[in-house]
C-alpha cells in the first residue's frame, strides 16, 4: 500500500514562492506517474500539474503554466511542485497523487479518477 505525505504549504503574500514536497513510501514510486491537484473551498478538485515516471513528460494546467514547476527524484521517492508568482487565486489545499502503474503511458492524465493513491493535502494560502 502506497502512502503519500505532502508538506511545504503555508501562508504567503502575492508574488511569493513555495515548494511543495510529496514523499512516497510503501511502493515502487519510480514507476508511477505523479499528479498535483488542488481544491479551493466550494470548488471541485482540479488538476495542477503532472509528471510521468521518467521525469521527462510533464503537463500543467493553463492557470499555472509558466509559474509552477513539477519535478521528481525517484531515488528519494519524492516529488516536488515549485510554486512561483503566487496569487490569491492559487489558495487551496494541494494534493499529490500517484496514477496508474504503467510505464507505457505517454500522456499525463488530468482526471482525478485516474489516480489511485492520494496524500492528505497541504494548505497554501496567498493573502496580503
mmCIF file of C-alpha atoms in Angstrom:
data_model
loop_
_atom_site.group_PDB
_atom_site.id
_atom_site.type_symbol
_atom_site.label_atom_id
_atom_site.label_comp_id
_atom_site.label_asym_id
_atom_site.label_seq_id
_atom_site.Cartn_x
_atom_site.Cartn_y
_atom_site.Cartn_z
ATOM 1 C CA UNK A 1 0.000 0.000 0.000
ATOM 2 C CA UNK A 2 1.453 3.316 -1.083
ATOM 3 C CA UNK A 3 1.456 6.172 1.421
ATOM 4 C CA UNK A 4 1.917 9.803 0.401
ATOM 5 C CA UNK A 5 2.697 12.768 2.611
ATOM 6 C CA UNK A 6 2.695 16.347 1.344
ATOM 7 C CA UNK A 7 4.477 19.208 3.040
ATOM 8 C CA UNK A 8 5.646 22.738 2.357
ATOM 9 C CA UNK A 9 2.397 24.664 2.352
ATOM 10 C CA UNK A 10 1.883 27.880 4.241
ATOM 11 C CA UNK A 11 0.693 31.464 4.277
ATOM 12 C CA UNK A 12 2.460 33.705 1.787
ATOM 13 C CA UNK A 13 1.967 37.072 0.126
ATOM 14 C CA UNK A 14 1.144 37.597 -3.554
ATOM 15 C CA UNK A 15 4.255 37.221 -5.650
ATOM 16 C CA UNK A 16 5.953 34.869 -3.211
ATOM 17 C CA UNK A 17 7.110 31.322 -3.903
ATOM 18 C CA UNK A 18 6.746 27.964 -2.200
ATOM 19 C CA UNK A 19 7.979 24.460 -2.834
ATOM 20 C CA UNK A 20 5.629 21.623 -2.034
ATOM 21 C CA UNK A 21 7.050 18.176 -1.395
ATOM 22 C CA UNK A 22 5.442 14.774 -1.696
ATOM 23 C CA UNK A 23 7.125 11.838 -0.012
ATOM 24 C CA UNK A 24 6.089 8.331 -1.039
ATOM 25 C CA UNK A 25 6.526 5.073 0.817
ATOM 26 C CA UNK A 26 5.317 1.518 0.522
ATOM 27 C CA UNK A 27 5.555 1.075 -3.231
ATOM 28 C CA UNK A 28 7.762 1.326 -6.292
ATOM 29 C CA UNK A 29 7.435 5.087 -6.595
ATOM 30 C CA UNK A 30 9.712 5.393 -9.615
ATOM 31 C CA UNK A 31 7.227 3.665 -11.922
ATOM 32 C CA UNK A 32 4.180 5.785 -11.060
ATOM 33 C CA UNK A 33 3.090 8.994 -12.750
ATOM 34 C CA UNK A 34 2.618 11.768 -10.205
ATOM 35 C CA UNK A 35 -0.085 14.375 -10.260
ATOM 36 C CA UNK A 36 -0.626 17.506 -8.221
ATOM 37 C CA UNK A 37 -4.175 18.665 -7.702
ATOM 38 C CA UNK A 38 -5.739 21.427 -5.667
ATOM 39 C CA UNK A 39 -9.101 22.146 -4.146
ATOM 40 C CA UNK A 40 -10.310 25.543 -3.036
ATOM 41 C CA UNK A 41 -13.285 25.967 -0.692
ATOM 42 C CA UNK A 42 -16.532 25.391 -2.521
ATOM 43 C CA UNK A 43 -14.805 24.241 -5.687
ATOM 44 C CA UNK A 44 -14.065 20.913 -7.263
ATOM 45 C CA UNK A 45 -10.628 19.346 -7.124
ATOM 46 C CA UNK A 46 -8.658 20.455 -10.170
ATOM 47 C CA UNK A 47 -5.547 19.260 -11.938
ATOM 48 C CA UNK A 48 -2.486 21.446 -11.454
ATOM 49 C CA UNK A 49 0.440 19.508 -12.859
ATOM 50 C CA UNK A 50 1.673 16.006 -13.573
ATOM 51 C CA UNK A 51 4.857 14.166 -14.440
ATOM 52 C CA UNK A 52 5.426 10.712 -15.850
ATOM 53 C CA UNK A 53 7.648 8.084 -14.278
ATOM 54 C CA UNK A 54 10.679 9.080 -16.333
ATOM 55 C CA UNK A 55 10.571 12.700 -15.189
ATOM 56 C CA UNK A 56 10.659 13.899 -18.795
ATOM 57 C CA UNK A 57 6.995 14.290 -19.731
ATOM 58 C CA UNK A 58 5.198 16.982 -17.769
ATOM 59 C CA UNK A 59 1.858 18.713 -18.001
ATOM 60 C CA UNK A 60 0.451 21.893 -16.489
ATOM 61 C CA UNK A 61 -2.936 23.500 -16.145
ATOM 62 C CA UNK A 62 -3.165 26.704 -18.153
ATOM 63 C CA UNK A 63 -3.673 28.685 -14.966
ATOM 64 C CA UNK A 64 -0.237 27.726 -13.629
ATOM 65 C CA UNK A 65 1.803 27.236 -16.796
ATOM 66 C CA UNK A 66 4.952 29.309 -16.661
ATOM 67 C CA UNK A 67 4.671 29.803 -12.885
ATOM 68 C CA UNK A 68 4.747 26.282 -11.406
ATOM 69 C CA UNK A 69 7.395 23.632 -11.978
ATOM 70 C CA UNK A 70 6.989 19.927 -11.252
ATOM 71 C CA UNK A 71 9.939 17.640 -10.661
ATOM 72 C CA UNK A 72 10.644 14.275 -9.122
ATOM 73 C CA UNK A 73 13.547 12.430 -7.537
ATOM 74 C CA UNK A 74 12.936 8.727 -7.987
ATOM 75 C CA UNK A 75 15.956 7.811 -5.913
ATOM 76 C CA UNK A 76 14.492 9.649 -2.934
ATOM 77 C CA UNK A 77 10.866 8.671 -3.586
ATOM 78 C CA UNK A 78 9.979 12.354 -3.747
ATOM 79 C CA UNK A 79 8.010 14.674 -5.998
ATOM 80 C CA UNK A 80 8.031 18.434 -5.850
ATOM 81 C CA UNK A 81 5.942 21.331 -7.048
ATOM 82 C CA UNK A 82 7.592 24.732 -7.146
ATOM 83 C CA UNK A 83 5.003 27.497 -6.961
ATOM 84 C CA UNK A 84 6.234 30.867 -8.219
ATOM 85 C CA UNK A 85 4.472 34.216 -8.516
ATOM 86 C CA UNK A 86 1.684 33.045 -6.265
ATOM 87 C CA UNK A 87 -1.654 34.809 -6.479
ATOM 88 C CA UNK A 88 -4.699 34.775 -4.182
ATOM 89 C CA UNK A 89 -6.499 32.517 -6.646
ATOM 90 C CA UNK A 90 -3.856 29.867 -6.002
ATOM 91 C CA UNK A 91 -5.164 29.478 -2.456
ATOM 92 C CA UNK A 92 -6.239 25.867 -1.966
ATOM 93 C CA UNK A 93 -5.360 22.557 -0.413
ATOM 94 C CA UNK A 94 -2.761 20.916 -2.640
ATOM 95 C CA UNK A 95 -2.677 17.153 -3.026
ATOM 96 C CA UNK A 96 -0.201 14.835 -4.654
ATOM 97 C CA UNK A 97 -1.357 11.579 -6.154
ATOM 98 C CA UNK A 98 0.055 8.539 -7.907
ATOM 99 C CA UNK A 99 -1.506 7.326 -11.110
ATOM 100 C CA UNK A 100 -1.617 4.001 -12.890
ATOM 101 C CA UNK A 101 1.465 1.825 -12.539
ATOM 102 C CA UNK A 102 2.248 1.576 -16.225
ATOM 103 C CA UNK A 103 5.498 2.651 -17.850
ATOM 104 C CA UNK A 104 3.903 2.523 -21.304
ATOM 105 C CA UNK A 105 1.807 5.579 -20.512
ATOM 106 C CA UNK A 106 2.953 8.528 -22.613
ATOM 107 C CA UNK A 107 0.457 11.193 -21.613
ATOM 108 C CA UNK A 108 -0.166 12.735 -18.198
ATOM 109 C CA UNK A 109 -3.772 12.299 -17.142
ATOM 110 C CA UNK A 110 -5.637 15.328 -15.801
ATOM 111 C CA UNK A 111 -8.502 13.231 -14.416
ATOM 112 C CA UNK A 112 -8.522 12.637 -10.654
ATOM 113 C CA UNK A 113 -10.194 9.255 -11.138
ATOM 114 C CA UNK A 114 -7.082 8.045 -12.927
ATOM 115 C CA UNK A 115 -5.065 8.419 -9.722
ATOM 116 C CA UNK A 116 -5.148 5.655 -7.152
ATOM 117 C CA UNK A 117 -3.189 6.974 -4.197
ATOM 118 C CA UNK A 118 -3.605 10.369 -2.549
ATOM 119 C CA UNK A 119 -1.924 12.279 0.219
ATOM 120 C CA UNK A 120 -3.706 14.207 2.938
ATOM 121 C CA UNK A 121 -3.011 17.578 1.354
ATOM 122 C CA UNK A 122 -1.140 20.717 2.363
ATOM 123 C CA UNK A 123 -2.741 24.146 2.647
ATOM 124 C CA UNK A 124 -1.457 27.029 0.560
ATOM 125 C CA UNK A 125 -2.874 30.450 1.382
ATOM 126 C CA UNK A 126 -1.923 33.520 -0.612
ATOM 127 C CA UNK A 127 -3.010 36.750 1.004
ATOM 128 C CA UNK A 128 -1.733 40.244 1.585
#
